[in-house]
């Protein structure tokens, strides 16, 4: 009977598939209330002769089962370790997967905005922003566009549907409305640049319905055209990263400035597909500017007999194309990762005047 039991137990131990199954057998047989333990408790009730025979037999049985369990436990532990080693194997020869910071790219527009604001921040300018959806008042009227003035059409404005009061808001056609918002909100001296999105109904290789401008505004008691020329010249040299650059101020017209000028910078376009700034005998228009019109100062709540100022506006997309040699503006908004990979900038290469604007 005990040999049959021993065979049964040893084959159960042998068949245990994992350490939990093995432990269940141990408790069932050798635990406090286990089968073998119960049998050993029975020894006390036996006659000495019976005990003499049964004692060593049961002890032997217990020892052999215990030994079998210990041996099996070792085998199972080894198998578990081997399985884990296979499951958790790392191929250390695989290339390291690139993280977001090294794979992502900064869009050239964002980069150029950072470059522009770094240059003006260094000259003591603050950044101002305003809403993309503007009222007719801020976009036109306060900037001295008379009602029905053809310049309102010139802007190819996107109008929104009239609201409850019949007012038609517009998608701002330029960043100039933020001039008025800033004058209303803060006392001179004002020195701000206003980067942002602007909208006009226009679409070809160099025009998109949404584009970007950066506006500048200085208002003070003594701000002059001479100050403006210096600021713009320093900006152009820093932005195009050239030590010297000739500029040409041509008379022009904007309703919000008087006098108004357009600015051309010196360039060389003799090599096809390449523009070099600060050399050559060609000119390229890059911005509009002028002295803030007295009506605009008044609209901003300032007395034109006390304050005067200058302002300018510039297309960001266009100067980004010029600086980085990107031929088609529409590609800026295609969200093609191959284009971004080529023209984009690394996220940690933040443009600074001391570290270099564009080198990364
Ligand atoms: N707002 C003008 C435009 O969108 C650009 C401009 C010209 C802005 C002259 C100015 C300025 O502040 O003085 O075409």
Coordinates of C-alpha atoms and ligand atoms in Angstrom, one line a residue:
X1 CA 0.0 0.0 0.0
X2 CA 2.7 2.5 0.9
X3 CA 4.7 1.6 -2.2
X4 CA 1.7 2.4 -4.3
X5 CA 1.3 5.7 -2.5
X6 CA 4.9 6.6 -2.9
X7 CA 4.7 5.9 -6.7
X8 CA 1.6 8.0 -6.9
X9 CA 3.2 10.9 -5.1
X10 CA 6.4 10.8 -6.9
X11 CA 4.7 10.8 -10.3
X12 CA 2.4 13.7 -9.2
X13 CA 5.6 15.6 -8.2
X14 CA 7.1 14.8 -11.5
X15 CA 4.0 15.9 -13.4
X16 CA 3.7 19.3 -11.6
X17 CA 3.9 22.0 -14.4
X18 CA 4.9 24.9 -12.2
X19 CA 6.0 25.9 -8.8
X20 CA 2.4 26.7 -7.7
X21 CA 1.3 23.1 -8.6
X22 CA 4.3 21.7 -6.8
X23 CA 3.5 23.7 -3.6
X24 CA -0.1 22.5 -3.7
X25 CA 1.2 18.9 -3.6
X26 CA 3.6 19.7 -0.8
X27 CA 0.8 21.2 1.3
X28 CA -1.6 18.3 0.6
X29 CA 1.0 15.7 1.6
X30 CA 3.5 17.2 4.0
X31 CA 1.6 20.2 5.3
X32 CA 0.3 20.3 8.9
X33 CA -2.9 18.5 7.8
X34 CA -1.2 16.8 4.9
X35 CA -1.7 13.1 4.2
X36 CA 1.8 12.0 5.2
X37 CA 1.7 14.2 8.3
X38 CA -1.6 12.6 9.4
X39 CA -0.2 9.2 8.9
X40 CA 2.8 10.1 11.1
X41 CA 0.5 11.4 13.8
X42 CA -1.1 7.8 13.8
X43 CA 2.3 6.4 15.0
X44 CA 1.6 7.3 18.6
X45 CA -1.4 5.1 18.7
X46 CA 0.5 2.0 17.5
X47 CA 2.0 -0.8 19.5
X48 CA 5.8 -0.6 19.9
X49 CA 6.2 -3.5 17.4
X50 CA 4.0 -1.8 14.8
X51 CA 5.7 1.5 15.4
X52 CA 9.1 -0.1 14.9
X53 CA 8.2 -1.2 11.4
X54 CA 5.9 1.8 10.4
X55 CA 8.1 4.5 11.8
X56 CA 11.2 4.1 9.5
X57 CA 8.9 3.3 6.6
X58 CA 6.9 6.6 7.0
X59 CA 10.0 8.6 7.7
X60 CA 11.6 7.2 4.6
X61 CA 8.5 7.9 2.6
X62 CA 8.4 11.5 3.9
X63 CA 12.1 12.1 3.2
X64 CA 11.9 10.8 -0.3
X65 CA 8.8 12.8 -1.2
X66 CA 10.5 15.9 0.4
X67 CA 13.6 15.3 -1.7
X68 CA 11.6 14.7 -4.8
X69 CA 9.7 18.0 -4.3
X70 CA 13.0 19.9 -3.6
X71 CA 14.6 18.5 -6.7
X72 CA 11.6 19.3 -8.9
X73 CA 11.4 22.8 -7.5
X74 CA 15.0 23.4 -8.7
X75 CA 14.2 22.0 -12.1
X76 CA 11.1 24.3 -12.4
X77 CA 13.0 27.4 -11.2
X78 CA 15.7 26.8 -13.8
X79 CA 13.1 26.4 -16.5
X80 CA 11.3 29.6 -15.4
X81 CA 14.6 31.5 -15.5
X82 CA 15.4 30.2 -18.9
X83 CA 11.9 31.1 -20.2
X84 CA 12.3 34.7 -18.8
X85 CA 15.7 35.1 -20.3
X86 CA 14.3 34.2 -23.7
X87 CA 11.2 36.4 -23.3
X88 CA 13.2 39.4 -22.1
X89 CA 16.1 39.2 -24.5
X90 CA 17.3 42.6 -25.8
X91 CA 19.1 43.0 -29.1
X92 CA 21.8 45.4 -28.0
X93 CA 23.0 45.7 -31.6
X94 CA 19.7 47.4 -32.7
X95 CA 20.1 51.2 -33.4
X96 CA 18.8 53.4 -30.6
X97 CA 15.2 54.6 -31.5
X98 CA 15.2 58.4 -32.0
X99 CA 13.2 60.4 -29.5
X100 CA 10.7 63.1 -30.3
X101 CA 13.3 65.9 -29.7
X102 CA 15.6 64.6 -32.4
X103 CA 13.0 63.4 -34.9
X104 CA 10.7 66.5 -34.8
X105 CA 11.3 69.6 -36.8
X106 CA 10.5 73.2 -36.3
X107 CA 8.6 74.7 -39.2
X108 CA 10.6 77.4 -41.1
X109 CA 7.9 79.9 -40.3
X110 CA 8.2 79.3 -36.6
X111 CA 12.0 79.5 -36.9
X112 CA 11.9 82.8 -38.8
X113 CA 9.4 84.3 -36.2
X114 CA 11.8 83.2 -33.5
X115 CA 14.7 84.8 -35.4
X116 CA 12.8 88.1 -35.9
X117 CA 11.7 88.3 -32.4
X118 CA 15.2 87.5 -31.1
X119 CA 16.6 90.4 -33.1
X120 CA 13.9 92.9 -32.0
X121 CA 13.9 91.7 -28.4
X122 CA 17.7 92.5 -28.4
X123 CA 16.8 96.1 -29.4
X124 CA 14.3 96.4 -26.5
X125 CA 11.1 95.6 -28.3
X126 CA 8.3 93.6 -26.6
X127 CA 5.9 91.2 -28.5
X128 CA 2.2 92.0 -28.9
X129 CA -0.5 89.8 -30.3
X130 CA -4.2 90.3 -31.4
X131 CA -7.1 88.3 -32.7
X132 CA -7.2 86.7 -36.2
X133 CA -10.9 87.6 -36.4
X134 CA -11.1 91.3 -36.4
X135 CA -13.8 94.0 -36.5
X136 CA -14.0 96.3 -39.5
X137 CA -13.1 99.1 -37.2
X138 CA -9.7 97.8 -36.1
X139 CA -8.8 96.3 -39.4
X140 CA -9.7 99.4 -41.5
X141 CA -11.5 102.4 -39.9
X142 CA -9.1 103.0 -37.0
X143 CA -6.2 102.7 -39.4
X144 CA -7.5 105.7 -41.4
X145 CA -9.1 103.8 -44.3
X146 CA -12.2 105.9 -45.2
X147 CA -15.5 104.1 -45.8
X148 CA -15.6 102.7 -49.3
X149 CA -12.0 103.4 -49.8
X150 CA -10.6 101.2 -52.6
X151 CA -7.8 100.0 -50.3
X152 CA -10.5 98.0 -48.5
X153 CA -11.0 96.0 -51.7
X154 CA -7.3 96.0 -52.5
X155 CA -6.9 93.8 -49.5
X156 CA -9.2 91.0 -50.9
X157 CA -10.7 90.6 -47.5
X158 CA -12.4 87.5 -46.2
X159 CA -15.7 88.7 -44.6
X160 CA -17.6 86.6 -42.1
X161 CA -21.4 86.4 -42.1
X162 CA -23.1 89.3 -40.4
X163 CA -23.8 88.8 -36.7
X164 CA -27.1 89.6 -34.8
X165 CA -26.3 93.4 -35.0
X166 CA -25.5 93.1 -38.7
X167 CA -21.8 93.6 -38.1
X168 CA -19.5 91.7 -40.5
X169 CA -16.3 90.7 -38.9
X170 CA -13.2 90.0 -41.1
X171 CA -10.2 87.8 -41.0
X172 CA -7.6 90.4 -40.5
X173 CA -5.8 91.3 -43.7
X174 CA -2.7 92.6 -41.9
X175 CA -1.2 92.8 -38.4
X176 CA -1.7 96.6 -38.3
X177 CA -4.9 96.4 -36.2
X178 CA -2.8 95.4 -33.2
X179 CA -1.2 98.8 -33.4
X180 CA -4.5 100.3 -32.3
X181 CA -5.2 97.7 -29.7
X182 CA -1.7 98.3 -28.2
X183 CA -2.1 102.1 -28.2
X184 CA -5.5 101.7 -26.4
X185 CA -4.0 99.4 -23.8
X186 CA -0.7 100.9 -22.9
X187 CA 1.0 104.3 -22.4
X188 CA 3.9 105.4 -24.6
X189 CA 6.8 104.8 -24.9
X190 CA 5.7 101.8 -27.0
X191 CA 8.1 99.5 -28.7
X192 CA 6.5 96.4 -30.0
X193 CA 6.7 93.8 -32.7
X194 CA 3.5 91.9 -33.7
X195 CA 4.0 88.5 -35.5
X196 CA 0.9 86.7 -36.6
X197 CA -1.4 85.1 -39.2
X198 CA -3.1 87.3 -41.8
X199 CA -5.6 86.4 -44.5
X200 CA -6.3 87.5 -48.1
X201 CA -8.0 85.9 -51.1
X202 CA -5.0 85.1 -53.1
X203 CA -3.3 81.9 -54.1
X204 CA -0.3 81.1 -56.3
X205 CA 3.4 80.1 -55.9
X206 CA 4.1 83.2 -53.8
X207 CA 0.7 83.9 -52.2
X208 CA -1.5 81.8 -49.9
X209 CA -4.9 82.7 -48.5
X210 CA -3.3 82.5 -45.0
X211 CA 0.1 84.0 -44.6
X212 CA 2.2 85.7 -41.9
X213 CA 3.3 89.2 -41.2
X214 CA 5.4 90.9 -38.6
X215 CA 4.4 94.5 -37.7
X216 CA 6.5 96.9 -35.8
X217 CA 5.4 100.0 -33.9
X218 CA 7.3 102.7 -32.0
X219 CA 5.5 105.6 -30.3
X220 CA 7.3 108.1 -28.3
X221 CA 7.6 111.9 -28.0
X222 CA 10.7 112.0 -30.2
X223 CA 10.6 108.9 -32.5
X224 CA 11.8 109.9 -35.9
X225 CA 12.4 108.6 -39.4
X226 CA 16.1 108.5 -38.7
X227 CA 15.4 106.1 -35.7
X228 CA 13.2 104.0 -38.0
X229 CA 15.9 103.7 -40.7
X230 CA 18.4 102.6 -38.1
X231 CA 16.1 100.0 -36.6
X232 CA 15.2 98.6 -40.0
X233 CA 18.8 98.5 -41.2
X234 CA 20.0 96.8 -38.1
X235 CA 17.2 94.3 -38.4
X236 CA 18.0 93.5 -42.0
X237 CA 21.7 93.0 -41.4
X238 CA 21.0 90.7 -38.4
X239 CA 18.3 88.8 -40.2
X240 CA 20.2 88.1 -43.4
X241 CA 23.4 87.6 -41.4
X242 CA 25.5 90.0 -43.5
X243 CA 27.8 92.8 -42.1
X244 CA 26.7 95.4 -44.5
X245 CA 23.6 96.0 -46.6
X246 CA 22.4 98.9 -48.7
X247 CA 18.8 99.9 -48.4
X248 CA 16.5 102.0 -50.6
X249 CA 13.5 103.9 -49.1
X250 CA 11.0 104.6 -51.9
X251 CA 8.0 106.9 -51.4
X252 CA 4.7 104.9 -51.3
X253 CA 1.2 105.1 -49.9
X254 CA -0.5 103.5 -46.9
X255 CA -3.5 105.1 -45.3
X256 CA -2.1 104.6 -41.8
X257 CA 1.3 106.3 -42.3
X258 CA 2.4 109.7 -43.6
X259 CA 4.9 109.8 -45.1
X260 CA 4.9 106.2 -46.3
X261 CA 7.7 104.3 -47.8
X262 CA 8.6 100.9 -49.2
X263 CA 12.0 99.5 -48.5
X264 CA 14.2 97.6 -50.9
X265 CA 17.4 95.8 -50.0
X266 CA 20.5 95.3 -52.1
X267 CA 20.9 91.9 -53.6
X268 CA 22.6 89.9 -56.3
X269 CA 20.4 87.8 -58.5
X270 CA 22.9 87.1 -61.3
X271 CA 23.2 83.4 -60.4
X272 CA 20.0 81.5 -61.4
X273 CA 18.0 80.2 -58.4
X274 CA 20.1 82.1 -55.8
X275 CA 19.7 85.5 -54.2
X276 CA 22.6 87.0 -52.2
X277 CA 21.9 89.9 -49.9
X278 CA 24.3 92.7 -49.1
X279 CA 26.0 92.5 -52.5
X280 CA 25.3 93.0 -56.2
X281 CA 23.4 95.8 -57.9
X282 CA 19.8 94.5 -57.8
X283 CA 17.0 95.5 -55.3
X284 CA 14.3 93.5 -53.6
X285 CA 11.3 95.0 -51.9
X286 CA 10.9 93.6 -48.4
X287 CA 8.7 95.8 -46.3
X288 CA 6.4 98.9 -46.0
X289 CA 6.9 101.5 -43.4
X290 CA 6.2 105.1 -42.4
X291 CA 5.5 107.6 -39.7
X292 CA 2.2 106.8 -37.9
X293 CA -0.6 109.0 -39.3
X294 CA -2.0 111.5 -36.8
X295 CA -5.5 110.0 -37.3
X296 CA -4.1 106.6 -36.3
X297 CA -2.6 108.0 -33.1
X298 CA -5.9 109.7 -32.3
X299 CA -7.8 106.4 -32.9
X300 CA -5.4 104.8 -30.4
X301 CA -6.3 107.5 -27.9
X302 CA -3.0 109.5 -28.2
X303 CA -2.5 113.2 -28.8
X304 CA -0.6 113.6 -32.1
X305 CA 0.7 117.0 -30.9
X306 CA 2.4 115.2 -28.1
X307 CA 3.3 111.8 -29.6
X308 CA 4.7 110.6 -32.8
X309 CA 5.8 107.2 -34.0
X310 CA 6.9 104.9 -36.8
X311 CA 5.6 101.6 -38.0
X312 CA 6.4 98.9 -40.5
X313 CA 5.0 95.7 -41.8
X314 CA 6.7 92.8 -43.5
X315 CA 5.7 89.4 -45.0
X316 CA 7.3 86.6 -42.9
X317 CA 6.7 83.8 -45.4
X318 CA 8.4 85.8 -48.1
X319 CA 11.5 86.7 -46.2
X320 CA 11.7 83.0 -45.0
X321 CA 11.6 81.9 -48.7
X322 CA 14.3 84.4 -49.5
X323 CA 16.6 83.5 -46.6
X324 CA 16.3 79.8 -46.8
X325 CA 15.8 79.4 -50.6
X326 CA 12.4 77.8 -50.6
X327 CA 10.9 78.2 -54.1
X328 CA 7.1 77.6 -53.5
X329 CA 5.1 79.1 -50.7
X330 CA 2.4 76.5 -51.0
X331 CA 4.8 73.8 -49.7
X332 CA 4.8 75.6 -46.4
X333 CA 1.3 74.4 -45.7
X334 CA 1.4 70.9 -47.3
X335 CA 2.5 69.2 -44.0
X336 CA 4.8 66.9 -46.0
X337 CA 7.3 65.4 -43.5
X338 CA 9.9 65.0 -46.3
X339 CA 9.8 68.7 -46.9
X340 CA 10.0 69.4 -43.2
X341 CA 12.9 67.0 -42.8
X342 CA 14.7 69.0 -45.4
X343 CA 13.8 72.6 -44.6
X344 CA 12.8 72.3 -40.9
X345 CA 15.0 73.1 -37.9
X346 CA 16.0 71.0 -35.0
X347 CA 14.0 71.9 -31.9
X348 CA 16.9 72.5 -29.6
X349 CA 18.6 74.9 -32.0
X350 CA 16.9 78.0 -30.7
X351 CA 17.9 81.1 -32.6
X352 CA 19.8 83.6 -30.5
X353 CA 21.9 86.6 -31.4
X354 CA 24.9 85.3 -29.4
X355 CA 24.6 81.6 -30.6
X356 CA 23.9 82.5 -34.2
X357 CA 20.4 82.8 -35.8
X358 CA 20.4 80.0 -38.3
X359 CA 23.4 77.8 -37.7
X360 CA 22.5 74.5 -36.1
Ligands
LIG1 N1 -0.3 96.7 -43.3 C1 0.5 96.8 -44.6 C2 0.1 95.6 -45.5 O1 -0.4 94.7 -45.0 C3 2.0 96.7 -44.3 C4 2.5 97.9 -43.6 C5 2.9 99.0 -44.3 C6 2.4 98.0 -42.2 C7 3.4 100.2 -43.7 C8 2.8 99.2 -41.6 C9 3.3 100.2 -42.3 O2 2.8 99.3 -40.3 O3 3.8 101.3 -41.7 O4 0.4 95.7 -46.7

